[in-house]
XYZ file of C-alpha atoms in Angstrom:
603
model
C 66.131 116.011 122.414
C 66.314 113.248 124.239
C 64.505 110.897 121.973
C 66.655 112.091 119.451
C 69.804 111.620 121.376
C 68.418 108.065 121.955
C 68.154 107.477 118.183
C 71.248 108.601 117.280
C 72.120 106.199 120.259
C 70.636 103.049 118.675
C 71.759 104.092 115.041
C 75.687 104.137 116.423
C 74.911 100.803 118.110
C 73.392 99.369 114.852
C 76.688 100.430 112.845
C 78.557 98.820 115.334
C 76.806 95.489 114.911
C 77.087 95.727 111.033
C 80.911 95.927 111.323
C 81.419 93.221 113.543
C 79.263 91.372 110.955
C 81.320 92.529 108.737
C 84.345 91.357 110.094
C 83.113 88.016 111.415
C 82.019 87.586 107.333
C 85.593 88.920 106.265
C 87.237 86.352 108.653
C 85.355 83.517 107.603
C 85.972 84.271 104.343
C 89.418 84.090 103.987
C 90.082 81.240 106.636
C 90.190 81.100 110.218
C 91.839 82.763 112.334
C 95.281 81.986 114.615
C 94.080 80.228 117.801
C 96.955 77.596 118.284
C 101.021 77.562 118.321
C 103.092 74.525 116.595
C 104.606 74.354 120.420
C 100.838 73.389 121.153
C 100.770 70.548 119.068
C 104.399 69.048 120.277
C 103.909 68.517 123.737
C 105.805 65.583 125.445
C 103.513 65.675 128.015
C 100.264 65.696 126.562
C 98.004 63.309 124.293
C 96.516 65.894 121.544
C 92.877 64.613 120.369
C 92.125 64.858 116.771
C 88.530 64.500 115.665
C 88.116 65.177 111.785
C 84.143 65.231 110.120
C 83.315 64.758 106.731
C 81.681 63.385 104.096
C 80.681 59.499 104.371
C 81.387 58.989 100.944
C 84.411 60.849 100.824
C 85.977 58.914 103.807
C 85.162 55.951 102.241
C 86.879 57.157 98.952
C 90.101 57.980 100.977
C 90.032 54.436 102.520
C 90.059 53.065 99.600
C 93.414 55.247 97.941
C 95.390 54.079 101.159
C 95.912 50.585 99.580
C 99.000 48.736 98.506
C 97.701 48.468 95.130
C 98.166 52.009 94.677
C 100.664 52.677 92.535
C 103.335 52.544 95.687
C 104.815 49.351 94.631
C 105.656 50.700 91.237
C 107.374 53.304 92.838
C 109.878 51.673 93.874
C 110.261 48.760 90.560
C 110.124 51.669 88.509
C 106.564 50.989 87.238
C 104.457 54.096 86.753
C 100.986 55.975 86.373
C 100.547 57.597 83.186
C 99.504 60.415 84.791
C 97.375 61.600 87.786
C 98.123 61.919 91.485
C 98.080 58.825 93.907
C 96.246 60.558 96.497
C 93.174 63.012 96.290
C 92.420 66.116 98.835
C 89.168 65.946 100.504
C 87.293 68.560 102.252
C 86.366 68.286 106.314
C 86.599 69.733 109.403
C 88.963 69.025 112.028
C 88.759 69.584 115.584
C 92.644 69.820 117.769
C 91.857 69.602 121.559
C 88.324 71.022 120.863
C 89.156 73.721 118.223
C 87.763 73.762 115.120
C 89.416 74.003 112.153
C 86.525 73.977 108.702
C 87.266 73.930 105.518
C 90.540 71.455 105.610
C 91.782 69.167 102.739
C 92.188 65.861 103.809
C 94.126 62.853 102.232
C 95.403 59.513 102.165
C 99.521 59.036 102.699
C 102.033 56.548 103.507
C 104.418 54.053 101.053
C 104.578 50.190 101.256
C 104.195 48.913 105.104
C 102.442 51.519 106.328
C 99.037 51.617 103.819
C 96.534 50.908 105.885
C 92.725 51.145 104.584
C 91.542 50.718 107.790
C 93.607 52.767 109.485
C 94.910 55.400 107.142
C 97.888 57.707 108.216
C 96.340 60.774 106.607
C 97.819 64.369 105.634
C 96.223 67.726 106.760
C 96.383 71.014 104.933
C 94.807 73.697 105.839
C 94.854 76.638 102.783
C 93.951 73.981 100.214
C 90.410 75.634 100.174
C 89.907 79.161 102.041
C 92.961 81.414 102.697
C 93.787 80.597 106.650
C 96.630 80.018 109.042
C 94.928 78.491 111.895
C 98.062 77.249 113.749
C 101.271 79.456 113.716
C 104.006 77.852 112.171
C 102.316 75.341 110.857
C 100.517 75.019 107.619
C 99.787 71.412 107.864
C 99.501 68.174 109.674
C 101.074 64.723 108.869
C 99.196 62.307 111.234
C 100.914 58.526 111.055
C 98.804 55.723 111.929
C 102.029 53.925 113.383
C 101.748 50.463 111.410
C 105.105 49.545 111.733
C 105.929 51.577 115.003
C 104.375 48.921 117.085
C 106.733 50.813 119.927
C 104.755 53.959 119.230
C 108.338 55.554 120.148
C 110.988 54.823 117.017
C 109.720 58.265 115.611
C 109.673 60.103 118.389
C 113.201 58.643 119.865
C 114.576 58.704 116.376
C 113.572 62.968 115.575
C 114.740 63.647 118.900
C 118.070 62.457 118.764
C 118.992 64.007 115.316
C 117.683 67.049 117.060
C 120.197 66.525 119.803
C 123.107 65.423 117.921
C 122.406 68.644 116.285
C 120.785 67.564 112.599
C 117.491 69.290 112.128
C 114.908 66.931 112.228
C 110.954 67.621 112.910
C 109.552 67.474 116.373
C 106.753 64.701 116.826
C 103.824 64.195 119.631
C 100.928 61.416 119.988
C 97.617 62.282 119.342
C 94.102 60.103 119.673
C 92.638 60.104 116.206
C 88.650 59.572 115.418
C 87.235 60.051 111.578
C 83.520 60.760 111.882
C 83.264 59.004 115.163
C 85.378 56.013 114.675
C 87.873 55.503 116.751
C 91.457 54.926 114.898
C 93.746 55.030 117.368
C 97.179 56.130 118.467
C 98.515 58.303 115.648
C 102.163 60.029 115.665
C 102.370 63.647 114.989
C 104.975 64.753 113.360
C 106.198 67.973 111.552
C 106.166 68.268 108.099
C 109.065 69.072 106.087
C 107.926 72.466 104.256
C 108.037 76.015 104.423
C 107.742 76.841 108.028
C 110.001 74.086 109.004
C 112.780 74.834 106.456
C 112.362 78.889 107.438
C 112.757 78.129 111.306
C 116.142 75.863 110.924
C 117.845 77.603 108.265
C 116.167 81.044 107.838
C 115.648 80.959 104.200
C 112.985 79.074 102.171
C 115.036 79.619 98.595
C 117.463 76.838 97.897
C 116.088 73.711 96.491
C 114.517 71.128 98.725
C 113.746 67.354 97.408
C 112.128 64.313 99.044
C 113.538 61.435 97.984
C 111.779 57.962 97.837
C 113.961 55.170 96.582
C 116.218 57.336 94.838
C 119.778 59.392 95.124
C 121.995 61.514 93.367
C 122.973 59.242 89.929
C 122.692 60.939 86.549
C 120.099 58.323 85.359
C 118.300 58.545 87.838
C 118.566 62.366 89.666
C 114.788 63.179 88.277
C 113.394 60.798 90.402
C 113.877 62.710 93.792
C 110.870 64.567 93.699
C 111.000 68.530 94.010
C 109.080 70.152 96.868
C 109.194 73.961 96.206
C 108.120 75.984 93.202
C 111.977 76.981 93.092
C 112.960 73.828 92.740
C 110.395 72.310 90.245
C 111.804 74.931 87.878
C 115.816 74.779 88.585
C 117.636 71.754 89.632
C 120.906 72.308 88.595
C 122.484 71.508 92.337
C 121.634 68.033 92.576
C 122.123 67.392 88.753
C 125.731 68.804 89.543
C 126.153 66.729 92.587
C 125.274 63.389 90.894
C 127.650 64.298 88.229
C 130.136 64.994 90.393
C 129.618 61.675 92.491
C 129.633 59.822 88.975
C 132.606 61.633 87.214
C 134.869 59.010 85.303
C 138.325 60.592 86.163
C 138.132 59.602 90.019
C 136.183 60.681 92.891
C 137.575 64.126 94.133
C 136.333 64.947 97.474
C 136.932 68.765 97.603
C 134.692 69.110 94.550
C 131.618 67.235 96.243
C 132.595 69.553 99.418
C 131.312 72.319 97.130
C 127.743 70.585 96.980
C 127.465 69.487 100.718
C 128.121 70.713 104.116
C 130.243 67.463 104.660
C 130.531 67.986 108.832
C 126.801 68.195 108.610
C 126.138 65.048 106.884
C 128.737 62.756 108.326
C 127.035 63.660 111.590
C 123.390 63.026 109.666
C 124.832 59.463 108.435
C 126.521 58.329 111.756
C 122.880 58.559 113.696
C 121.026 56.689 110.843
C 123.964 54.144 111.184
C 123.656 54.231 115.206
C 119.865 54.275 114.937
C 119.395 51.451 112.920
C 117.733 53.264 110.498
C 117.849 50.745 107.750
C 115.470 52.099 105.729
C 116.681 55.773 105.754
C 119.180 57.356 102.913
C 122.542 56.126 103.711
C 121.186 52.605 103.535
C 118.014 52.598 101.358
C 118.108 55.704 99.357
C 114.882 56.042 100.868
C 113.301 58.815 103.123
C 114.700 62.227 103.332
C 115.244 65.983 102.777
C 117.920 67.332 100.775
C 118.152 71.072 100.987
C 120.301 73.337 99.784
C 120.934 76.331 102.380
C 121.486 79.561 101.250
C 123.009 80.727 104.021
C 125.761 77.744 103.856
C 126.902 78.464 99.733
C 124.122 76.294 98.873
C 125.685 73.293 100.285
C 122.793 70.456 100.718
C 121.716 69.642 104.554
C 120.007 65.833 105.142
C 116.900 65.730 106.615
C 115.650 62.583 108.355
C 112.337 61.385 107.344
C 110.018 58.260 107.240
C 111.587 56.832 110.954
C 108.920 54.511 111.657
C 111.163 51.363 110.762
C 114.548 52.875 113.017
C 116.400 50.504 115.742
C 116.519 47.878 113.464
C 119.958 45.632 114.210
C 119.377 43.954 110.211
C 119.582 45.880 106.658
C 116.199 45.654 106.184
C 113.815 42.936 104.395
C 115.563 43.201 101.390
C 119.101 42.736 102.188
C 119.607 38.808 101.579
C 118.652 39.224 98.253
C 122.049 42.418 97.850
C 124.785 40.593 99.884
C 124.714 42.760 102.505
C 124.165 40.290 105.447
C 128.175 40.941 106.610
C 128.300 44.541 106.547
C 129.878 46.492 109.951
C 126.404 47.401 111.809
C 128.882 50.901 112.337
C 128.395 52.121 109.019
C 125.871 51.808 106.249
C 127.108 52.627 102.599
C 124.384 51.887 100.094
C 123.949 55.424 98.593
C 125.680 57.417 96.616
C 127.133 60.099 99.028
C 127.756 57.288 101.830
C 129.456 54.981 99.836
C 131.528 57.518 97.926
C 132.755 58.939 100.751
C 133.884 56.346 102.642
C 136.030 55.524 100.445
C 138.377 58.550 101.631
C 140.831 58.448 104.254
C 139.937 61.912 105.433
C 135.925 61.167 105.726
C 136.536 57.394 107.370
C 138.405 59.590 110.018
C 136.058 61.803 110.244
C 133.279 59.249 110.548
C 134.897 57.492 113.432
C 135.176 60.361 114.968
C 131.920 61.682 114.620
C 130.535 58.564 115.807
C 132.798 58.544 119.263
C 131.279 61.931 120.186
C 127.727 61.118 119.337
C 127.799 57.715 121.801
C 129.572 60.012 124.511
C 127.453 63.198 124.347
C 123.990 62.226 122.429
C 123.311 58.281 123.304
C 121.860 58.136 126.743
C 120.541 54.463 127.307
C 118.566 55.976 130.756
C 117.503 58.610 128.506
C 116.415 56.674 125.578
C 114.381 54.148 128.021
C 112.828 57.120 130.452
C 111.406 58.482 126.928
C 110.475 54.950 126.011
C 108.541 54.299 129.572
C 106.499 57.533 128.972
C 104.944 56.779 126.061
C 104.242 53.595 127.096
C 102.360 55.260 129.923
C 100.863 58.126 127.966
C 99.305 55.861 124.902
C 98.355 52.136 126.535
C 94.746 52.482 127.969
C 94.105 54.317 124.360
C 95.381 51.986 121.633
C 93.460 50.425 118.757
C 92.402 46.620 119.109
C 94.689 46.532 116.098
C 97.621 48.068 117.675
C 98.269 44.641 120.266
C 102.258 44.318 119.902
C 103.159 47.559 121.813
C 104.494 45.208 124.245
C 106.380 43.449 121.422
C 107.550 46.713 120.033
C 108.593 48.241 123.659
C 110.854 44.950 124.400
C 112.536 44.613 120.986
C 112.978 48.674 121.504
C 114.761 48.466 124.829
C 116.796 45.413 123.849
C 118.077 47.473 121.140
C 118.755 50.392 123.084
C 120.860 48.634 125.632
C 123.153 46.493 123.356
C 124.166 49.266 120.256
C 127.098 50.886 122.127
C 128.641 47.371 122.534
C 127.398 46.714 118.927
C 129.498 49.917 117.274
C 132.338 50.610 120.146
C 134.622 47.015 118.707
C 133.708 48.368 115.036
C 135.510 51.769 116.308
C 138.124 49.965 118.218
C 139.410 48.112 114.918
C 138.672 51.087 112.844
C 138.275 51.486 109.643
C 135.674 48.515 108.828
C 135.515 47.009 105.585
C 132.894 48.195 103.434
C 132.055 45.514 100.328
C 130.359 46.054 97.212
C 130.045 49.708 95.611
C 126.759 52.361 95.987
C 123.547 50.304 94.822
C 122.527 51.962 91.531
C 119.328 53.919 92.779
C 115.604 52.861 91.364
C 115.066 54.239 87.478
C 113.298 53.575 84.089
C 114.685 52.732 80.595
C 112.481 52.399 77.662
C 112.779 48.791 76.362
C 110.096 48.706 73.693
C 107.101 49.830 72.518
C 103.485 48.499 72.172
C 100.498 49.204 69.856
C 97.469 48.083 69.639
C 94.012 48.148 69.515
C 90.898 45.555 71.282
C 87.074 45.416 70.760
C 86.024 43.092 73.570
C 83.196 42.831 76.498
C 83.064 43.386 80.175
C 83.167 40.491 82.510
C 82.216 40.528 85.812
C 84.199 37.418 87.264
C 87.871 37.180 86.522
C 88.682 35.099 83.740
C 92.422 33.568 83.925
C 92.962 32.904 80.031
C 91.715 35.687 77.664
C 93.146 34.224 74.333
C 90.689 34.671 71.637
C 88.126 36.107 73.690
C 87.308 39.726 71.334
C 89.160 40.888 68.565
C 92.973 42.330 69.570
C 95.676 43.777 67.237
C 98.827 43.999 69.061
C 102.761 45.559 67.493
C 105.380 44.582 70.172
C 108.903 45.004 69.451
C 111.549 44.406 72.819
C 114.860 45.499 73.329
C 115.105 46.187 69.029
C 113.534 42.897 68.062
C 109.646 42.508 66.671
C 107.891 40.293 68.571
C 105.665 37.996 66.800
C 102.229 37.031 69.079
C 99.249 34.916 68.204
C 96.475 33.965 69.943
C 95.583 37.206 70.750
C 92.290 37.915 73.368
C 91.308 40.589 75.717
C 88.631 41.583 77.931
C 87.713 44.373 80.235
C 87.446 42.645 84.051
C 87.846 43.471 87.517
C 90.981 43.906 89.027
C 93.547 41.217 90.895
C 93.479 42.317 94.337
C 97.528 41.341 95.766
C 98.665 41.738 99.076
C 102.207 42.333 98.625
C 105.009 40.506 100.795
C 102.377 39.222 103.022
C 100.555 42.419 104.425
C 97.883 41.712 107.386
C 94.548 41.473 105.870
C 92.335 44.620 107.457
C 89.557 42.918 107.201
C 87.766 45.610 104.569
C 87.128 44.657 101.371
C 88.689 47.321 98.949
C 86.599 47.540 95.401
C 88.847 46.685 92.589
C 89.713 49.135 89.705
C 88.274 48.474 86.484
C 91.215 46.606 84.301
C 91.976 45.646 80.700
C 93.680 42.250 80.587
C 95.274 42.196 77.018
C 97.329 38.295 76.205
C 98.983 36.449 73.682
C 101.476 33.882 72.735
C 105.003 34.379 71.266
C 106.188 32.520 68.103
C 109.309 32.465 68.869
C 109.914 31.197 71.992
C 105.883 30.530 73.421
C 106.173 32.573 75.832
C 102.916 34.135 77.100
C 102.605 37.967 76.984
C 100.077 39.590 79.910
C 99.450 43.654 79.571
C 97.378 44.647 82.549
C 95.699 48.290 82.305
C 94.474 49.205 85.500
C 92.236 52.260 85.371
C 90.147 54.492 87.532
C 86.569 53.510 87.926
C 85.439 57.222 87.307
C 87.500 57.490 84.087
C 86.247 53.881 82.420
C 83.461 55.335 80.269
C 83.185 56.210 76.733
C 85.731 59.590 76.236
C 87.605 60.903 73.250
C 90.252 61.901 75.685
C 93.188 59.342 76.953
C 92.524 58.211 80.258
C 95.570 57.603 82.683
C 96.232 54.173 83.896
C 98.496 51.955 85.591
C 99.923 49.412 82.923
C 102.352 46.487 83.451
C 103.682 44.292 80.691
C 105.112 40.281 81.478
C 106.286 37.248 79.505
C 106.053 33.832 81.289
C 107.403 30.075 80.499
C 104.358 28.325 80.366
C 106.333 25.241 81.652
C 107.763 27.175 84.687
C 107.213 27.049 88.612
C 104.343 29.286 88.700
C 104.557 29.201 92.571
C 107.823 29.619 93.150
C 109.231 31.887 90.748
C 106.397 34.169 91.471
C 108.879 37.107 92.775
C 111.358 36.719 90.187
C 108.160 36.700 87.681
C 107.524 39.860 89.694
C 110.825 41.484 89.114
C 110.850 41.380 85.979
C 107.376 42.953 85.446
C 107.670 45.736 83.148
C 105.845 49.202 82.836
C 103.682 51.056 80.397
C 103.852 54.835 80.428
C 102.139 56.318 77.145
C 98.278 56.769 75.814
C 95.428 54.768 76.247
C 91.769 55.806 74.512
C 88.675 54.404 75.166
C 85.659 54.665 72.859
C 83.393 52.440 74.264
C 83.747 51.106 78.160
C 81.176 49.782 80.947
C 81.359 47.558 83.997
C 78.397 46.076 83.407
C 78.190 42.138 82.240
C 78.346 42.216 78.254
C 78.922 45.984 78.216
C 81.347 46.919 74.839
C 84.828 47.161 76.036
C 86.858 49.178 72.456
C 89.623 51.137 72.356
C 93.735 51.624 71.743
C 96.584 52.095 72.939
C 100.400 53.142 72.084
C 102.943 52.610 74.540
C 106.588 52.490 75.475
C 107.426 49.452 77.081
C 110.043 50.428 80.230
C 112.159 47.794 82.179
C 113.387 49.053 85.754
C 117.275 49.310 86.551
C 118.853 49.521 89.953
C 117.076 50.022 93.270
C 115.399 46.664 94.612
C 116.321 44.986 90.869
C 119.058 42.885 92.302
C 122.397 41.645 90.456
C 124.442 43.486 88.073
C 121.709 45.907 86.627
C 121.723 46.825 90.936
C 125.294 47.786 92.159
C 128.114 49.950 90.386
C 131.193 48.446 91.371
């Protein structure tokens, strides 16, 4: 009995140890499980340590996508890929404070200024692979590498004021960073704008939500802020209603665009990007934020602050000598749509001022604001990068800001209302121009060559703006491409390998000007394929007799983009290797946005 009892003993312990096998198995399976809180990840007081392991290759890959070549620039000229994503997902494992998340997909992000090969600011998910929720109430990280917050504070400062001033805006922390054992440096935190985020501010996840990148709510030019929710890829009748509304021809009635937006709400939203010197926000760039529609508020759109790494800025911006707007009241900015619009009302200037009077009595605390700045400071300075060297820079030109805006806005206020020039800047979009067609049967070369007239045999059809374009001396050649550093970007010091290019040229009859197509394409898809292949493609004319040096911008401006179908029968990077294919094309010229002068600003 007793050596039975003992089996039966062993065989209950043994099914035991199968089903926590089992479990361990299931659990791996579909992800891991919840061992961390979003509250974990946002603490003031704390400096989080992120270690992420992966693939060599793969890291070396992502480098290499967080470059200013990457399609960003066209973004905002109104070039464009054919096709294809700008960033790729990459699997790894990430460790938060010591615990280990596997099976993550890891990417390159970031727009303009802060691309950074060396230092990448980099975007976490965690379901992209396995099925798992490792952190509750948050399904991803966005991890900045702080390029242009030398402070290491304007995001922090800048999310926790909207917060205050009672605008939702997502919580941020600091965090040391290290990709398979390098070292990167200080990183920001900071909440991403999705699901979880939209559910805890305003309950409901169902209205539409859109990013928008150099781009607002004009009829043209509505498609270009980008959906972020399934609901919204399908149905966006709201913001197509608001731009029409903003753009109607029989005057601009107010009560009808109170129908769209929760006007309270986003007076309050515009007066802290004006206080904040947030220059490169929506009310004065068009450029980083949310736009959501709540349910729960008759679908009125709520602004969402996003992209604060260039805030407490006392100038427009980079760009602003080139729009006029060097003399605007440092009280209000007015270069979009709904800011501009508005302010053209009585009952919203009021409301503005008013707004703005509350928010320096009750949300702008220059102790505060420096206490906050002081702690970082502490927190981060025995941990920084040997590339991040201007935090002291950053921290002075900070504080110096802080302590001179109230008497910047309060004389504004005092000689209320401020004159606001110019009308809303026409936002970034595309207009087909042309077309091109064409076919070349040409060789690979492995050094650049500057003139490729005659070289191969090229057929080319142009026709601009309703007029055939007659081009001889045609050439082409497939060569490596022209590596720019746009608007004078530090160097990192790592060489980036060039995409593969097609360099098509020619010379116009009529007025001998010379044509340049440039069709950048991914190394992995230059081979022999019956398929197209996407690309990036660019189209110029040049005077041959013109300041090649100093018209180099304007030449830039006027670049124009290639969106259509490329084929490639034969294609190799090595020297000599057969370079055949064709191509048809339209030919689009960008409007609005950075394209200064008339084309630029609706007056």
């Amino acid at each position: 009995m007793l050596v039975l009892a003992n089996m039966n003993k062993l065989i209950l312990i043994r099914k035991e140890i199968l089903a926590a096998c089992f479990f361990v198995l299931a659990v791996s399976s579909f992800g891991e499980e919840v061992k961390l809180k979003s509250d974990d990840l946002f603490r003031v007081d704390h400096l989080m340590e992120i270690d992420v392991k992966m693939l060599p290759s793969d890291w070396e890959k992502l480098r290499k996508e967080s470059d200013r070549s990457n399609a960003s620039m066209s973004r905002i000229f109104g070039s464009g890929a054919s096709s294809g994503n700008r960033f790729n997902l990459y699997k790894a494992e990430i460790s938060i404070d010591g615990t280990i998340i596997k099976n993550i997909g890891i990417r390159a992000k970031g727009f303009i200024g802060s691309l950074n090969p060396e230092r990448p600011s980099l975007k976490v998910k965690f379901d992209e692979y396995v099925d798992q929720s490792p952190i509750q109430g948050l399904d991803r990280l966005t991890l900045n590498n702080n390029v242009q917050d030398v402070s290491l504070a304007s995001q922090f400062l800048t999310y926790k004021l909207f917060n205050k001033a009672g605008v939702p805006a997502p919580r941020v922390s600091h965090c040391k960073v290290t990709v398979n054992g390098e070292y990167l440096g200080i990183y920001s935190h900071v909440e991403s704008v999705r699901a979880p985020f939209i559910k805890k501010r305003y309950q409901k996840y169902s209205g539409e939500l859109y990013e928008g990148t150099i781009s607002d709510f004009y009829p043209i030019a509505v498609e270009n802020i980008e959906a972020k929710n399934s609901y919204t890829k399908k149905n966006r009748t709201l913001s197509k209603e608001l731009a029409e509304v903003l753009e109607t021809k029989e005057g601009f009635n107010l009560d009808e665009v109170k129908k769209y937006i929760n006007l309270e709400k986003f007076v309050r939203f515009w007066a802290m990007e004006s206080l904040l010197g947030f220059w490169d926000g929506y009310t004065n760039n068009q450029n980083n934020y949310y736009a959501y529609s709540n349910p729960n508020d008759q679908k009125r759109f709520h602004f969402i602050p996003w992209g604060a790494d260039g805030a407490f800025t006392k100038d427009r911006g980079p760009f602003s000598r080139f729009g006029g707007e060097q003399d605007q009241p440092r009280s209000v900015y007015s270069q979009s749509m709904l800011a501009n619009r508005l302010f053209q009302t009585d009952e919203v200037q009021a409301l503005y001022r008013k707004t703005m009077i509350d928010i320096l009595k009750n949300v702008w605390n220059e102790n505060e604001i420096i206490d906050d700045i002081n702690r970082i400071q502490a927190l981060t300075r025995t941990h920084l990068h040997s590339r991040q060297n201007r935090l002291d820079e950053g921290v002075d030109k900070l504080i110096t800001f802080v302590e001179s805006r109230r008497s910047d806005i309060e004389p504004e206020l005092d000689e209320w209302p401020v004159r606001v020039q110019n009308g809303p800047r026409i936002p970034r979009h595309s207009v087909k121009v042309g077309e091109l067609i064409g076919n070349f049967k040409t060789k690979w070369e492995n050094e650049r060559i500057r003139n490729v007239s005659g070289i191969g045999k090229t057929d080319l059809e142009l026709n601009l703006n309703g007029k055939k374009i007659t081009l001889s001396e045609l050439g082409s050649v497939g060569q490596p491409e022209e590596i720019r550093r746009w608007f004078g970007g530090r160097s990192s010091g790592r060489s980036r390998v060039p995409s593969p290019t097609i360099t098509l040229q020619g010379l116009s009859e009529d007025d001998e000007k010379e044509l340049t197509v440039v069709l950048a394409v991914n190394r992995n898809d230059f081979k022999s394929n019956e398929d197209s292949v996407s690309f990036r493609g660019s189209l110029s004319l040049r005077d041959l007799d013109g300041d090649q040096e100093g018209d180099a911008f304007r030449r830039f401006m006027s670049m124009k983009s290639l969106e259509g179908e490329l084929k490639l029968t034969e294609a190799g990077m090595n020297e000599g290797d057969a370079v055949v294919g064709k191509l048809r094309m339209e030919v689009k010229e960008s409007r609005g946005g950075f394209n200064f002068g008339n084309r630029g600003r609706r007056r």
